[in-house]
Amino acid sequence: MVWIKALHIVFVIAWFAGLFYLPRLFVYHAQSEDAPSRERFKVMERKLYRGIMMPAMLLTLASGLWLWLGYGFAGGWLHLKVALVVVLVAYHFWLRALMGAFARDANRHGHVFYRWVNEMPTVLLVAIVILVVVKPF
């Protein structure tokens, strides 16, 4: 189980790397003014989402489920952590919807909006790490 836990942490790190970087790409994409730049951002966003974020999320969830089956599902902290992971998955797919709007040249938001979007996973990460390490309840 220690190997699964180690791999789970690696997958979480990879997933969060994408969750931090994709909204940052959206900031720059929203600021871009020329067609070649916008097309370049579309490619970068698509490759990040499909090549890193989706596999990392799926591997994170699969290894987390494996750990759950191995260790059990006990403690209020774990219930809250799982709830926050569900929010994180919803955020992940919301980013996909935002990426789709960029891909269709239908983005309706400015760069300031995406700067705020970029902060959301940080709040979730802090809460999840505190729950896992401190196990407050």
CSV table of C-alpha atoms in Angstrom, one decimal:
chain,number,residue,atom,x,y,z
A,1,MET,CA,0.0,0.0,0.0
A,2,VAL,CA,2.9,2.3,0.6
A,3,TRP,CA,3.7,2.2,-3.2
A,4,ILE,CA,0.1,3.1,-4.0
A,5,LYS,CA,0.2,6.0,-1.6
A,6,ALA,CA,3.5,7.3,-3.1
A,7,LEU,CA,2.0,7.0,-6.6
A,8,HIS,CA,-1.2,8.7,-5.5
A,9,ILE,CA,0.9,11.7,-4.3
A,10,VAL,CA,2.8,11.8,-7.6
A,11,PHE,CA,-0.5,11.8,-9.5
A,12,VAL,CA,-2.0,14.5,-7.3
A,13,ILE,CA,1.0,16.7,-7.9
A,14,ALA,CA,0.8,16.2,-11.7
A,15,TRP,CA,-3.0,16.9,-11.6
A,16,PHE,CA,-2.5,20.1,-9.6
A,17,ALA,CA,0.3,21.3,-11.9
A,18,GLY,CA,-2.3,21.3,-14.7
A,19,LEU,CA,-5.0,22.8,-12.5
A,20,PHE,CA,-2.6,25.7,-11.7
A,21,TYR,CA,-1.2,26.1,-15.3
A,22,LEU,CA,-4.4,25.9,-17.4
A,23,PRO,CA,-6.1,29.0,-15.9
A,24,ARG,CA,-2.7,30.8,-16.2
A,25,LEU,CA,-2.8,30.0,-19.9
A,26,PHE,CA,-6.4,31.3,-20.0
A,27,VAL,CA,-5.1,34.6,-18.5
A,28,TYR,CA,-2.6,35.0,-21.4
A,29,HIS,CA,-5.1,33.7,-24.0
A,30,ALA,CA,-7.6,36.3,-22.9
A,31,GLN,CA,-5.0,39.0,-23.3
A,32,SER,CA,-3.8,37.8,-26.7
A,33,GLU,CA,-4.7,40.1,-29.6
A,34,ASP,CA,-3.4,38.3,-32.7
A,35,ALA,CA,-4.7,35.1,-34.3
A,36,PRO,CA,-1.4,33.2,-34.3
A,37,SER,CA,-1.1,33.7,-30.5
A,38,ARG,CA,-4.7,32.6,-29.9
A,39,GLU,CA,-4.2,29.5,-32.0
A,40,ARG,CA,-1.0,28.7,-30.1
A,41,PHE,CA,-2.8,28.9,-26.8
A,42,LYS,CA,-5.6,26.7,-28.1
A,43,VAL,CA,-3.0,24.0,-28.9
A,44,MET,CA,-1.2,24.4,-25.5
A,45,GLU,CA,-4.5,24.3,-23.6
A,46,ARG,CA,-5.7,21.2,-25.4
A,47,LYS,CA,-2.4,19.3,-25.0
A,48,LEU,CA,-2.2,20.2,-21.3
A,49,TYR,CA,-5.8,19.1,-20.6
A,50,ARG,CA,-5.8,15.9,-22.6
A,51,GLY,CA,-2.1,14.8,-22.2
A,52,ILE,CA,-1.5,15.7,-18.5
A,53,MET,CA,-4.6,16.8,-16.6
A,54,MET,CA,-7.1,14.1,-17.6
A,55,PRO,CA,-4.6,11.1,-17.2
A,56,ALA,CA,-3.4,12.6,-13.9
A,57,MET,CA,-6.9,13.1,-12.6
A,58,LEU,CA,-8.0,9.6,-13.5
A,59,LEU,CA,-4.9,8.1,-12.0
A,60,THR,CA,-5.4,10.2,-8.8
A,61,LEU,CA,-8.9,9.0,-8.5
A,62,ALA,CA,-8.1,5.4,-9.2
A,63,SER,CA,-5.2,5.3,-6.7
A,64,GLY,CA,-7.3,7.2,-4.1
A,65,LEU,CA,-10.1,4.6,-4.5
A,66,TRP,CA,-7.5,1.8,-4.2
A,67,LEU,CA,-6.3,3.4,-0.9
A,68,TRP,CA,-9.8,3.8,0.3
A,69,LEU,CA,-10.5,0.1,-0.4
A,70,GLY,CA,-7.2,-0.8,1.4
A,71,TYR,CA,-7.5,1.4,4.4
A,72,GLY,CA,-11.2,1.9,4.7
A,73,PHE,CA,-13.4,5.0,4.9
A,74,ALA,CA,-13.4,6.2,8.4
A,75,GLY,CA,-13.1,9.6,10.0
A,76,GLY,CA,-14.9,12.9,9.5
A,77,TRP,CA,-11.7,14.4,8.0
A,78,LEU,CA,-11.8,11.8,5.1
A,79,HIS,CA,-15.5,12.5,4.4
A,80,LEU,CA,-14.7,16.2,4.0
A,81,LYS,CA,-11.6,15.5,2.0
A,82,VAL,CA,-13.6,13.3,-0.5
A,83,ALA,CA,-16.2,16.1,-0.7
A,84,LEU,CA,-13.5,18.6,-1.5
A,85,VAL,CA,-12.1,16.2,-4.2
A,86,VAL,CA,-15.6,16.1,-5.7
A,87,VAL,CA,-15.5,19.9,-5.9
A,88,LEU,CA,-12.0,19.7,-7.4
A,89,VAL,CA,-13.3,17.3,-10.1
A,90,ALA,CA,-16.2,19.7,-10.9
A,91,TYR,CA,-13.6,22.5,-11.1
A,92,HIS,CA,-11.5,20.3,-13.5
A,93,PHE,CA,-14.5,19.9,-15.8
A,94,TRP,CA,-15.5,23.5,-15.5
A,95,LEU,CA,-12.0,24.4,-16.8
A,96,ARG,CA,-12.8,22.0,-19.7
A,97,ALA,CA,-15.9,24.1,-20.5
A,98,LEU,CA,-13.9,27.3,-20.3
A,99,MET,CA,-11.3,25.8,-22.6
A,100,GLY,CA,-14.1,24.8,-25.1
A,101,ALA,CA,-15.2,28.4,-25.2
A,102,PHE,CA,-11.7,29.5,-26.1
A,103,ALA,CA,-11.5,26.8,-28.7
A,104,ARG,CA,-14.7,28.2,-30.3
A,105,ASP,CA,-13.5,31.8,-30.0
A,106,ALA,CA,-16.4,32.3,-27.7
A,107,ASN,CA,-14.6,33.4,-24.5
A,108,ARG,CA,-16.7,35.9,-22.6
A,109,HIS,CA,-14.3,36.7,-19.7
A,110,GLY,CA,-11.3,39.0,-19.3
A,111,HIS,CA,-7.9,38.2,-17.9
A,112,VAL,CA,-8.9,39.4,-14.4
A,113,PHE,CA,-11.6,36.7,-14.2
A,114,TYR,CA,-9.1,34.0,-15.0
A,115,ARG,CA,-6.6,35.4,-12.4
A,116,TRP,CA,-9.3,34.7,-9.8
A,117,VAL,CA,-10.1,31.3,-11.3
A,118,ASN,CA,-6.4,30.5,-11.0
A,119,GLU,CA,-6.6,30.9,-7.2
A,120,MET,CA,-9.4,28.3,-6.6
A,121,PRO,CA,-7.3,25.2,-6.6
A,122,THR,CA,-4.9,26.7,-4.1
A,123,VAL,CA,-7.7,27.0,-1.6
A,124,LEU,CA,-8.7,23.4,-2.2
A,125,LEU,CA,-5.2,22.2,-2.0
A,126,VAL,CA,-4.5,23.9,1.3
A,127,ALA,CA,-7.7,22.5,2.8
A,128,ILE,CA,-7.1,18.9,1.5
A,129,VAL,CA,-3.5,18.8,2.7
A,130,ILE,CA,-4.5,20.1,6.2
A,131,LEU,CA,-7.2,17.5,6.4
A,132,VAL,CA,-4.9,14.6,5.4
A,133,VAL,CA,-2.0,15.6,7.6
A,134,VAL,CA,-3.8,17.0,10.7
A,135,LYS,CA,-6.9,14.8,10.6
A,136,PRO,CA,-8.7,17.4,12.8
A,137,PHE,CA,-11.9,15.2,13.3
